[in-house]
Coordinates of C-alpha atoms in Angstrom, one line a residue:
X19 CA 47.6 165.2 29.5
X20 CA 45.3 162.1 29.6
X21 CA 41.9 162.7 32.0
X22 CA 42.1 160.1 34.3
X23 CA 38.8 158.2 33.0
X24 CA 41.1 157.0 30.1
X25 CA 43.7 155.6 32.6
X26 CA 43.6 152.1 33.8
X27 CA 46.0 150.4 36.5
X28 CA 46.5 146.7 36.4
X29 CA 48.3 144.0 37.6
X30 CA 48.8 140.2 36.7
X31 CA 49.2 138.2 39.5
X32 CA 49.4 134.2 39.2
X33 CA 50.9 130.7 40.5
X34 CA 54.6 130.5 39.5
X35 CA 54.7 129.4 35.5
X36 CA 51.4 130.2 34.8
X37 CA 52.7 132.7 32.3
X38 CA 52.3 136.1 33.9
X39 CA 55.8 137.4 31.9
X40 CA 54.7 136.2 28.6
X41 CA 51.3 137.6 28.7
X42 CA 53.2 140.9 29.7
X43 CA 55.1 140.2 26.6
X44 CA 52.5 140.2 24.2
X45 CA 50.8 143.2 25.5
X46 CA 54.3 144.8 25.4
X47 CA 54.1 144.0 21.5
X48 CA 50.8 144.9 20.6
X49 CA 51.5 148.5 21.7
X50 CA 54.5 148.6 19.4
X51 CA 56.8 149.6 22.5
X52 CA 59.2 147.2 20.6
X53 CA 60.3 147.5 17.0
X54 CA 60.7 144.2 14.8
X55 CA 64.3 145.6 14.0
X56 CA 65.3 146.0 17.8
X57 CA 67.0 143.0 19.8
X58 CA 64.2 140.3 20.3
X59 CA 64.4 138.8 23.5
X60 CA 61.5 137.0 25.7
X61 CA 60.4 138.1 29.2
X62 CA 61.1 141.6 28.4
X63 CA 60.4 143.0 31.5
X64 CA 62.8 140.8 33.3
X65 CA 66.2 142.8 32.8
X66 CA 68.1 140.9 35.7
X67 CA 70.3 137.9 34.4
X68 CA 69.5 136.2 37.3
X69 CA 65.7 136.3 36.7
X70 CA 66.3 135.1 33.1
X71 CA 68.5 132.0 34.0
X72 CA 65.6 131.2 36.5
X73 CA 63.2 131.7 34.3
X74 CA 61.3 133.7 37.1
X75 CA 60.2 137.1 38.3
X76 CA 61.9 138.5 41.3
X77 CA 61.1 142.1 40.8
X78 CA 57.8 143.2 40.0
X79 CA 58.3 146.0 36.8
X80 CA 55.8 148.9 35.8
X81 CA 55.1 149.9 31.8
X82 CA 52.6 152.1 30.7
X83 CA 51.2 151.1 27.7
X84 CA 48.8 153.0 24.7
X85 CA 46.1 151.3 23.7
X86 CA 43.1 152.4 21.6
X87 CA 40.0 150.7 21.8
X88 CA 37.4 149.6 19.8
X89 CA 34.9 152.6 19.9
X90 CA 38.6 155.0 18.9
X91 CA 39.0 156.5 22.4
X92 CA 43.1 156.6 23.7
X93 CA 43.4 154.7 26.9
X94 CA 46.7 155.0 28.7
X95 CA 46.9 151.3 30.4
X96 CA 49.6 150.9 33.3
X97 CA 50.6 147.0 33.8
X98 CA 52.5 145.8 36.2
X99 CA 54.2 142.6 36.1
X100 CA 54.5 140.6 39.6
X101 CA 56.7 137.4 40.9
X102 CA 54.9 134.4 41.2
X103 CA 56.9 132.7 44.0
X104 CA 56.0 132.8 47.9
X105 CA 59.1 134.1 49.1
X106 CA 58.1 137.4 46.9
X107 CA 54.7 137.9 48.4
X108 CA 55.8 141.3 49.9
X109 CA 56.6 142.0 46.1
X110 CA 53.1 141.4 44.7
X111 CA 51.2 143.2 47.6
X112 CA 53.1 146.4 47.0
X113 CA 52.4 146.3 43.1
X114 CA 48.9 145.5 43.7
X115 CA 48.6 148.6 46.1
X116 CA 49.2 150.5 43.3
X117 CA 46.3 149.2 40.5
X118 CA 42.5 149.3 40.6
X119 CA 42.5 145.7 38.9
X120 CA 44.2 142.4 38.6
X121 CA 44.5 139.9 35.7
X122 CA 44.2 136.3 37.5
X123 CA 46.4 134.3 35.3
X124 CA 45.2 130.3 35.8
X125 CA 47.0 127.8 33.7
X126 CA 44.4 126.0 31.7
X127 CA 46.7 122.7 32.2
X128 CA 47.0 123.1 35.8
X129 CA 43.9 125.0 37.2
X130 CA 44.0 126.5 40.2
X131 CA 47.1 126.4 42.9
X132 CA 48.4 127.6 46.0
X133 CA 49.7 130.6 45.2
X134 CA 46.6 131.4 42.8
X135 CA 44.5 131.1 46.0
X136 CA 46.8 133.4 47.9
X137 CA 47.0 136.2 45.7
X138 CA 43.0 136.5 44.8
X139 CA 43.3 137.4 48.2
X140 CA 45.5 139.8 48.3
X141 CA 44.3 141.3 45.8
X142 CA 40.7 141.3 47.2
X143 CA 42.1 143.1 50.5
X144 CA 43.0 145.7 48.5
X145 CA 39.5 145.9 46.8
X146 CA 40.6 145.1 43.5
X147 CA 38.4 144.3 40.1
X148 CA 39.7 140.7 39.4
X149 CA 39.5 139.4 35.8
X150 CA 39.7 135.8 35.7
X151 CA 42.2 135.1 33.0
X152 CA 42.4 131.0 31.6
X153 CA 46.0 131.1 29.8
X154 CA 47.6 128.1 27.6
X155 CA 44.9 127.3 25.6
X156 CA 46.7 126.3 22.9
X157 CA 48.1 123.3 25.1
X158 CA 46.9 119.9 24.0
X159 CA 46.7 119.2 27.6
X160 CA 44.5 122.0 28.1
X161 CA 41.1 121.4 30.3
X162 CA 39.0 124.6 30.1
X163 CA 35.5 123.3 31.9
X164 CA 37.5 121.9 34.6
X165 CA 39.1 125.9 34.9
X166 CA 35.8 127.4 34.7
X167 CA 34.9 124.6 37.4
X168 CA 37.4 125.7 39.5
X169 CA 36.8 129.7 39.0
X170 CA 33.6 129.3 40.0
X171 CA 34.2 126.5 43.0
X172 CA 37.7 127.4 44.3
X173 CA 38.0 130.7 43.8
X174 CA 34.5 132.3 44.1
X175 CA 34.4 134.3 40.8
X176 CA 31.8 134.6 38.0
X177 CA 33.2 132.0 35.5
X178 CA 31.2 133.7 32.8
X179 CA 33.5 137.0 33.2
X180 CA 36.6 134.7 32.3
X181 CA 39.0 135.4 29.1
X182 CA 40.9 132.8 26.9
X183 CA 44.1 133.7 25.9
X184 CA 47.5 132.0 24.5
X185 CA 50.4 134.4 26.0
X186 CA 52.4 132.3 23.7
X187 CA 50.8 132.5 20.2
X188 CA 48.7 136.0 21.5
X189 CA 45.2 134.9 20.6
X190 CA 42.9 136.6 22.5
X191 CA 44.6 139.4 23.9
X192 CA 42.6 141.9 22.3
X193 CA 39.6 140.6 23.3
X194 CA 41.5 140.7 26.9
X195 CA 42.6 144.3 26.2
X196 CA 39.0 145.5 25.9
X197 CA 38.0 143.8 29.1
X198 CA 40.7 145.6 31.0
X199 CA 38.7 148.9 29.8
X200 CA 35.3 147.8 30.3
X201 CA 35.8 146.3 33.7
X202 CA 38.7 147.5 35.5
X203 CA 37.8 151.1 37.1
X204 CA 39.4 154.4 36.3
X205 CA 41.5 155.4 39.0
X206 CA 40.1 158.1 41.5
X207 CA 41.3 161.3 42.6
X208 CA 41.9 165.0 41.4
X209 CA 44.7 166.6 40.0
X210 CA 43.6 169.9 41.5
X211 CA 44.3 168.6 45.0
X212 CA 47.4 168.4 46.8
X213 CA 50.1 165.9 45.8
X214 CA 49.9 162.5 47.0
X215 CA 52.3 159.8 45.5
X216 CA 52.8 156.8 47.2
X217 CA 56.3 155.2 46.7
X218 CA 55.9 151.3 45.6
X219 CA 59.6 150.7 44.6
X220 CA 62.9 152.4 43.7
X221 CA 65.8 151.9 42.3
X222 CA 69.7 153.2 42.1
X223 CA 71.6 155.1 39.4
X224 CA 75.5 155.8 40.0
X225 CA 75.1 159.0 37.6
X226 CA 71.2 160.1 38.6
X227 CA 71.0 158.8 42.1
X228 CA 67.8 157.8 43.7
X229 CA 64.9 156.7 40.9
X230 CA 61.8 157.0 42.9
X231 CA 59.5 154.5 41.0
X232 CA 55.5 155.9 42.7
X233 CA 51.9 156.2 42.0
X234 CA 50.2 159.4 42.3
X235 CA 46.7 159.1 44.4
X236 CA 46.2 163.1 43.7
X237 CA 47.4 166.4 42.7
X238 CA 50.7 166.5 40.1
X239 CA 54.1 166.7 40.0
X240 CA 56.7 168.5 37.4
X241 CA 60.4 169.0 36.9
X242 CA 61.4 172.2 39.3
X243 CA 58.4 171.3 42.2
X244 CA 59.9 171.1 45.8
X245 CA 58.9 168.0 47.4
X246 CA 58.6 166.6 50.9
X247 CA 59.2 162.6 51.9
X248 CA 56.1 162.4 54.6
X249 CA 58.1 159.8 56.8
X250 CA 61.8 161.0 56.7
X251 CA 61.0 164.4 56.3
X252 CA 63.7 165.3 53.4
X253 CA 63.1 168.0 50.9
X254 CA 64.4 167.4 47.6
X255 CA 64.1 169.6 44.2
X256 CA 62.5 167.2 41.4
X257 CA 65.0 167.4 38.1
X258 CA 63.0 164.6 35.9
X259 CA 59.6 163.1 35.7
X260 CA 58.3 160.5 33.3
X261 CA 56.8 157.1 32.8
X262 CA 58.4 153.4 32.6
X263 CA 58.5 152.4 28.8
X264 CA 61.2 149.2 29.0
X265 CA 63.4 152.5 29.3
X266 CA 62.6 155.7 31.5
X267 CA 60.8 157.8 29.2
X268 CA 60.8 161.8 30.3
X269 CA 57.2 163.4 30.1
X270 CA 56.4 167.1 31.3
X271 CA 54.3 166.1 34.2
X272 CA 53.0 163.1 36.4
X273 CA 49.1 163.7 37.2
X274 CA 46.3 161.4 39.2
X275 CA 46.5 158.0 38.4
X276 CA 49.6 157.8 36.7
X277 CA 52.2 155.2 37.3
X278 CA 55.7 156.8 36.9
X279 CA 59.0 158.0 38.2
X280 CA 60.7 161.0 39.4
X281 CA 64.0 162.1 40.0
X282 CA 65.6 164.6 42.2
X283 CA 69.3 164.3 43.0
X284 CA 68.9 162.1 45.9
X285 CA 72.1 160.6 47.1
X286 CA 71.1 159.7 50.5
X287 CA 69.3 156.1 50.2
X288 CA 67.9 156.2 54.0
X289 CA 65.7 158.9 53.0
X290 CA 64.1 157.0 50.8
X291 CA 61.4 154.4 52.0
X292 CA 59.3 151.8 50.7
X293 CA 55.4 152.9 51.6
X294 CA 56.2 156.3 52.1
X295 CA 54.2 159.3 50.6
X296 CA 55.6 162.1 48.6
X297 CA 53.9 165.5 48.8
X298 CA 54.8 169.2 47.8
X299 CA 56.1 171.5 50.2
X300 CA 54.2 174.7 49.2
X301 CA 51.0 172.6 49.1
X302 CA 51.0 169.5 51.4
X303 CA 48.7 166.8 52.0
X304 CA 47.4 166.5 55.6
X305 CA 48.0 162.8 56.0
X306 CA 50.4 160.2 54.5
X307 CA 49.1 157.0 52.8
X308 CA 48.4 154.0 54.7
X309 CA 51.4 152.6 53.1
X310 CA 52.5 148.9 53.7
X311 CA 52.6 146.4 56.5
X312 CA 55.8 146.0 58.2
X313 CA 57.6 143.4 56.6
X314 CA 58.4 140.3 59.0
X315 CA 61.5 138.4 58.1
X316 CA 61.5 134.8 58.8
X317 CA 64.9 133.2 57.7
X318 CA 68.0 134.7 59.3
X319 CA 71.9 134.2 58.3
X320 CA 74.9 136.7 57.9
X321 CA 77.0 137.7 55.6
X322 CA 80.5 138.1 55.5
X323 CA 83.0 139.2 52.9
X324 CA 85.5 136.7 52.4
X325 CA 88.5 139.6 52.6
X326 CA 87.8 141.6 55.6
X327 CA 89.2 144.5 53.3
X328 CA 85.7 144.4 51.2
X329 CA 83.5 145.3 54.3
X330 CA 82.8 148.7 53.1
X331 CA 81.9 147.5 49.4
X332 CA 79.7 145.5 51.3
X333 CA 77.8 148.1 53.4
X334 CA 77.3 149.8 50.2
X335 CA 76.1 146.8 48.3
X336 CA 73.5 146.2 51.0
X337 CA 72.1 149.1 51.5
X338 CA 72.0 149.8 47.4
X339 CA 70.0 146.2 47.4
X340 CA 67.7 147.4 50.4
X341 CA 66.9 150.2 47.8
X342 CA 65.4 147.9 45.6
X343 CA 64.1 145.2 47.5
X344 CA 62.5 146.6 50.3
X345 CA 61.7 143.2 52.2
X346 CA 65.7 143.0 53.0
X347 CA 66.3 143.7 56.7
X348 CA 69.5 143.7 58.0
X349 CA 71.7 144.8 61.0
X350 CA 75.6 144.8 61.6
X351 CA 77.0 141.4 63.0
X352 CA 80.7 140.3 64.1
X353 CA 82.3 136.5 64.4
X354 CA 85.6 135.0 65.5
X355 CA 86.2 133.0 62.7
X356 CA 85.1 135.5 59.8
X357 CA 85.3 138.9 60.9
X358 CA 82.8 141.9 60.5
X359 CA 79.5 141.3 58.6
X360 CA 75.5 141.6 58.9
X361 CA 72.9 139.3 60.2
X362 CA 70.1 140.0 57.3
X363 CA 66.7 138.5 57.7
X364 CA 65.0 137.1 54.5
X365 CA 61.7 136.1 53.3
X366 CA 62.5 132.4 52.2
X367 CA 65.2 130.7 51.5
X368 CA 65.0 131.2 47.6
X369 CA 65.4 135.3 48.4
X370 CA 68.2 134.2 50.5
X371 CA 69.9 133.0 47.4
X372 CA 69.0 135.7 45.2
X373 CA 70.1 138.2 47.2
X374 CA 73.8 136.4 47.4
X375 CA 73.6 136.0 43.6
X376 CA 72.7 139.7 43.3
X377 CA 75.6 141.0 45.6
X378 CA 78.1 138.7 43.9
X379 CA 76.9 139.6 40.3
X380 CA 75.8 143.0 40.6
X381 CA 78.6 144.5 43.5
X382 CA 81.5 141.8 42.5
X383 CA 81.9 140.7 45.5
X384 CA 83.1 137.5 46.9
X385 CA 80.6 136.6 50.1
X386 CA 80.0 134.1 53.0
X387 CA 76.7 132.8 54.1
X388 CA 76.3 131.6 57.8
X389 CA 73.6 128.4 58.2
X390 CA 70.3 130.0 58.3
X391 CA 67.7 130.0 60.9
X392 CA 64.6 131.3 62.3
X393 CA 63.7 133.4 65.3
X394 CA 62.7 131.9 68.3
X395 CA 61.7 133.0 71.5
X396 CA 63.4 131.8 74.6
X397 CA 62.2 132.3 78.1
X398 CA 65.1 132.3 81.0
X399 CA 64.5 131.1 84.6
X400 CA 64.7 134.7 85.7
X401 CA 61.4 135.8 84.2
X402 CA 62.7 137.1 81.0
X403 CA 62.2 136.6 77.6
X404 CA 64.4 136.9 74.8
X405 CA 64.0 136.5 70.7
X406 CA 67.3 134.5 69.4
X407 CA 68.1 134.3 65.5
X408 CA 71.6 134.0 65.8
X409 CA 72.9 130.8 67.7
X410 CA 75.6 132.9 69.1
X411 CA 73.4 134.7 71.3
X412 CA 71.9 131.3 72.6
X413 CA 71.9 131.6 76.5
X414 CA 73.3 128.9 78.5
X415 CA 71.1 125.8 79.1
X416 CA 71.0 126.1 82.8
X417 CA 69.5 129.5 82.7
X418 CA 67.0 128.3 80.1
X419 CA 63.1 127.3 81.4
X420 CA 61.6 126.9 77.6
X421 CA 61.8 127.6 74.3
X422 CA 59.2 128.2 71.1
X423 CA 59.9 127.8 67.6
X424 CA 57.8 129.9 64.9
X425 CA 55.2 127.4 63.3
X426 CA 53.2 127.8 59.6
X427 CA 50.1 126.6 58.4
X428 CA 51.2 125.3 54.8
X429 CA 48.6 124.9 51.8
X430 CA 49.2 122.2 50.0
X431 CA 47.3 121.6 46.7
X432 CA 48.2 118.0 45.0
X433 CA 47.1 115.4 42.1
X434 CA 45.6 112.5 44.4
X435 CA 48.2 110.3 43.5
X436 CA 50.6 111.8 45.3
X437 CA 49.1 112.5 48.5
X438 CA 50.9 109.1 50.3
X439 CA 54.3 110.3 49.8
X440 CA 53.6 113.8 50.7
X441 CA 51.7 113.0 54.0
X442 CA 55.4 110.9 54.6
X443 CA 57.4 114.0 53.7
X444 CA 55.1 116.6 56.2
X445 CA 55.1 113.8 59.0
X446 CA 59.1 113.7 58.8
X447 CA 59.1 117.1 59.0
X448 CA 57.0 117.3 62.0
X449 CA 53.7 118.0 60.4
X450 CA 50.4 117.9 62.1
X451 CA 47.5 117.5 59.1
X452 CA 44.6 120.3 60.3
X453 CA 42.6 119.4 57.0
X454 CA 42.2 117.4 54.3
X455 CA 39.7 118.8 51.1
X456 CA 39.0 117.1 47.9
X457 CA 38.9 120.0 45.5
X458 CA 37.3 117.5 42.4
X459 CA 37.9 114.0 41.5
X460 CA 41.4 114.6 40.6
X461 CA 42.9 117.3 43.1
X462 CA 43.2 117.4 46.6
X463 CA 44.7 120.2 49.5
X464 CA 46.4 119.3 52.3
X465 CA 46.4 121.6 54.9
X466 CA 50.1 121.3 58.0
X467 CA 51.0 122.8 60.9
X468 CA 54.7 122.6 60.9
X469 CA 58.0 124.0 62.3
X470 CA 59.4 126.9 60.0
X471 CA 62.7 125.3 60.6
X472 CA 61.8 122.3 58.7
X473 CA 60.8 123.9 56.0
X474 CA 63.9 125.8 55.3
X475 CA 66.5 123.4 54.1
X476 CA 65.1 121.3 51.4
X477 CA 61.4 120.6 51.9
X478 CA 60.6 122.8 48.4
X479 CA 62.5 120.6 46.7
X480 CA 61.6 117.2 47.8
X481 CA 58.0 117.8 47.6
X482 CA 58.2 119.1 43.8
X483 CA 60.4 115.8 43.2
X484 CA 57.9 113.4 45.0
X485 CA 54.8 114.9 43.0
X486 CA 56.6 115.4 39.6
X487 CA 56.3 119.2 40.1
X488 CA 52.4 118.9 39.9
X489 CA 52.1 119.9 44.2
X490 CA 52.0 123.3 44.9
X491 CA 52.5 125.1 48.0
X492 CA 52.3 128.1 49.9
X493 CA 52.7 129.1 53.9
X494 CA 51.7 131.5 56.2
X495 CA 53.3 132.3 59.7
X496 CA 51.0 131.1 62.9
X497 CA 52.6 132.0 65.6
X498 CA 55.2 130.4 68.3
X499 CA 54.6 126.7 69.9
X500 CA 57.2 125.1 72.4
X501 CA 60.2 123.1 71.3
X502 CA 62.8 121.6 72.5
X503 CA 65.8 123.4 71.2
X504 CA 69.8 122.6 71.7
X505 CA 72.7 124.6 70.3
X506 CA 74.6 122.4 67.8
X507 CA 78.6 123.8 67.6
X508 CA 81.0 122.3 64.9
X509 CA 84.8 121.7 66.3
X510 CA 87.4 121.4 63.5
X511 CA 91.0 120.3 65.3
X512 CA 89.6 121.2 68.8
X513 CA 88.6 124.7 68.1
X514 CA 85.2 126.1 68.2
X515 CA 83.8 127.5 64.4
X516 CA 81.3 129.8 65.5
X517 CA 80.1 130.8 62.1
X518 CA 78.9 126.7 61.5
X519 CA 76.8 126.5 64.9
X520 CA 73.2 126.0 64.5
X521 CA 70.2 125.7 66.6
X522 CA 68.3 122.8 66.3
X523 CA 65.3 120.4 67.6
X524 CA 67.0 118.0 69.6
X525 CA 65.3 115.2 68.2
X526 CA 66.9 115.9 64.7
X527 CA 70.3 117.1 66.2
X528 CA 72.7 113.8 65.7
X529 CA 71.2 113.1 62.0
X530 CA 72.2 117.2 61.4
X531 CA 75.5 117.0 63.0
X532 CA 76.4 113.9 61.2
X533 CA 75.4 115.7 57.9
X534 CA 77.7 118.6 58.7
X535 CA 80.6 116.1 59.6
X536 CA 80.6 114.6 56.9
X537 CA 80.1 117.3 54.3
X538 CA 83.1 119.0 55.9
X539 CA 85.3 116.0 55.5
X540 CA 84.4 116.1 51.7
X541 CA 85.5 120.0 52.0
X542 CA 89.0 120.5 54.0
X543 CA 92.0 120.0 52.6
X544 CA 94.3 117.1 54.0
X545 CA 97.3 118.6 56.1
X546 CA 100.4 116.8 57.3
X547 CA 98.4 116.0 60.9
X548 CA 95.0 113.9 61.5
X549 CA 91.7 116.8 61.6
X550 CA 88.9 115.3 63.8
X551 CA 86.1 117.1 63.1
X552 CA 83.2 116.8 65.8
X553 CA 79.8 117.8 66.2
X554 CA 79.0 119.2 69.9
X555 CA 75.7 120.1 72.3
X556 CA 77.3 121.4 75.5
X557 CA 80.1 119.2 76.3
X558 CA 78.8 116.0 74.7
X559 CA 80.1 115.0 70.9
X560 CA 77.4 114.1 69.2
X561 CA 79.3 113.0 65.6
X562 CA 82.9 112.5 64.8
X563 CA 84.6 112.6 61.1
X564 CA 88.3 112.3 61.1
X565 CA 90.2 114.0 58.2
X566 CA 93.3 111.2 57.6
X567 CA 97.1 112.8 57.3
X568 CA 99.1 113.0 54.3
X569 CA 102.1 110.4 55.3
X570 CA 105.3 110.3 54.1
X571 CA 106.8 106.9 53.7
X572 CA 109.7 107.3 55.6
X573 CA 111.0 103.7 55.6
X574 CA 111.7 103.8 52.0
X575 CA 115.3 103.8 52.2
X576 CA 115.4 101.3 54.4
X577 CA 115.7 97.4 52.9
X578 CA 117.0 94.5 54.7
X579 CA 118.3 95.3 58.6
X580 CA 117.1 95.6 62.1
X581 CA 113.3 96.0 62.1
X582 CA 114.3 98.5 65.4
X583 CA 116.0 101.2 62.5
X584 CA 112.3 101.1 60.9
X585 CA 110.8 101.9 64.0
X586 CA 112.7 104.5 65.6
X587 CA 112.4 106.5 62.0
X588 CA 108.3 105.7 62.6
X589 CA 108.7 107.3 66.2
X590 CA 110.8 110.4 64.9
X591 CA 107.5 110.9 62.2
X592 CA 105.1 110.0 64.9
X593 CA 106.8 113.2 67.3
X594 CA 106.9 115.7 64.3
X595 CA 103.4 115.1 63.3
X596 CA 102.5 115.1 67.3
X597 CA 104.4 118.6 67.4
X598 CA 102.5 120.0 64.3
X599 CA 99.3 119.3 65.4
X600 CA 100.1 121.3 68.8
X601 CA 100.7 124.3 66.3
X602 CA 99.1 123.7 63.0
X603 CA 96.2 125.7 62.0
X604 CA 93.1 124.9 60.0
X605 CA 92.1 126.9 57.1
X606 CA 88.2 126.6 56.5
X607 CA 87.9 127.4 52.8
X608 CA 85.0 129.0 51.9
X609 CA 83.4 126.2 49.5
X610 CA 83.0 124.3 53.0
X611 CA 80.5 126.7 54.5
X612 CA 78.8 126.4 51.5
X613 CA 78.8 122.8 51.6
X614 CA 77.0 123.1 54.8
X615 CA 74.2 124.9 53.4
X616 CA 73.2 122.9 50.6
X617 CA 69.9 121.2 50.7
X618 CA 70.0 117.4 51.8
X619 CA 69.2 115.9 48.3
X620 CA 72.9 114.8 47.8
X621 CA 72.8 112.6 51.0

């Protein structure tokens, strides 16, 4: 057993694509946790297919690395690799809470970006020791003096403490190891105190039940111990304990300062909550740890199974995902068009896409998502106030006094040459500029307040394409402001399709309705009769498209002769089509629901 002064717990935080996972790979290789004979791959800790395909980290992953320092002392380093995308900030905050130090990675060619600042403040809130690390020093475009200036000027950290590494080639990693051992404090807490372990993650194993990831702040835990979850009060007997070394590595005990896992045959998923404290039944802790802030979802959408018989499987899939993704919030929901499903809350559009892909891949289910919306506050004439995130719950217009929508403060850092187009984009999205700071001669920070609903669909994609990928974006919700809301319904063949209803800003309703109708026109299969696709606000139609009917040439066998015979045949066809329209149903394919959700880039 390593005593606490030879343990170090640290995480790697940075903006997207600054090299966190690559640096983690170098650490793991130095510790020889992967052998040259085993399968070689990059992004060792990114074990989901979707992470590899997109080249992003979604889940923070822990690994314990043995290290022998220059003075001959042996250390146990617990490394947590974290995501960089703004949608997964909650994942980062949980990783940070199990560490005493953080490596703040900065790309030598890009410099300090929006998410670098946001993650640094997150680490400061938890009183972490921050080591600035300049990565990608092997790039021809690396500008190290500029990075050092930004560390001093933008971050307020000591540039002399910065380490220089190339995560790709491994240059400077040994120096960084020494900095971790020397600068990051060892964990406090004594193994002889009552057990206090904070759950920061968990995942489900079909054979062994829930595997709980925890950080021990005091006490010890062995197989055979009787433990209690302080939030739910559930009690279990520990079957196995251990640490993360790419696979789960069993260990006779975990003690104060360790980051590891335990298995206790837990099959009831609801007993486990991320942020809960685990203690022993025979020697309990006085009070639980502070845990984590309640997560506040910002984007809402309903999930329905394509086949209504898959409802039970979908419920189980969402429960297991919730275990592994604490920021997912859900409740039961139903729709006239799609049957029973779940109303889910997400932290952003990327989070929504990731959940959709994980349900389809990991649980092999076909699902339909409804149009995403944010949570609005509606004040009624009778003095009541209601919160609404589902268009179907929107009250009658005559009962509404006023409505409010959530606003965000967007922090955009961009090279100076793209300022004009980015300001135009923000104005188009109803943004109001509240600040503009020149960080140096090349970079500007723009601060805008804008409605969250405008950022949902395609803001991020357009920002990246306007700035050729150089602008970085971070946001935080700042509260609610008055707005003019309307509910836009979509009618197909005169029938209201409730799953396509949306709450939109009155000024954008017509253009949004036109887009939805055009997309549906491309997706709906043609029938023997004309199909009208309409967008309506209340009783007023604001946009319309028509899917033309198949037309059989009934006059083909008439050659020559009287025109009245042809007319008679055409009249007969017309009557038939009219009858068919009255009894005909229009089946809306799944692709049509998805087409409505696509970003506006293909307009």
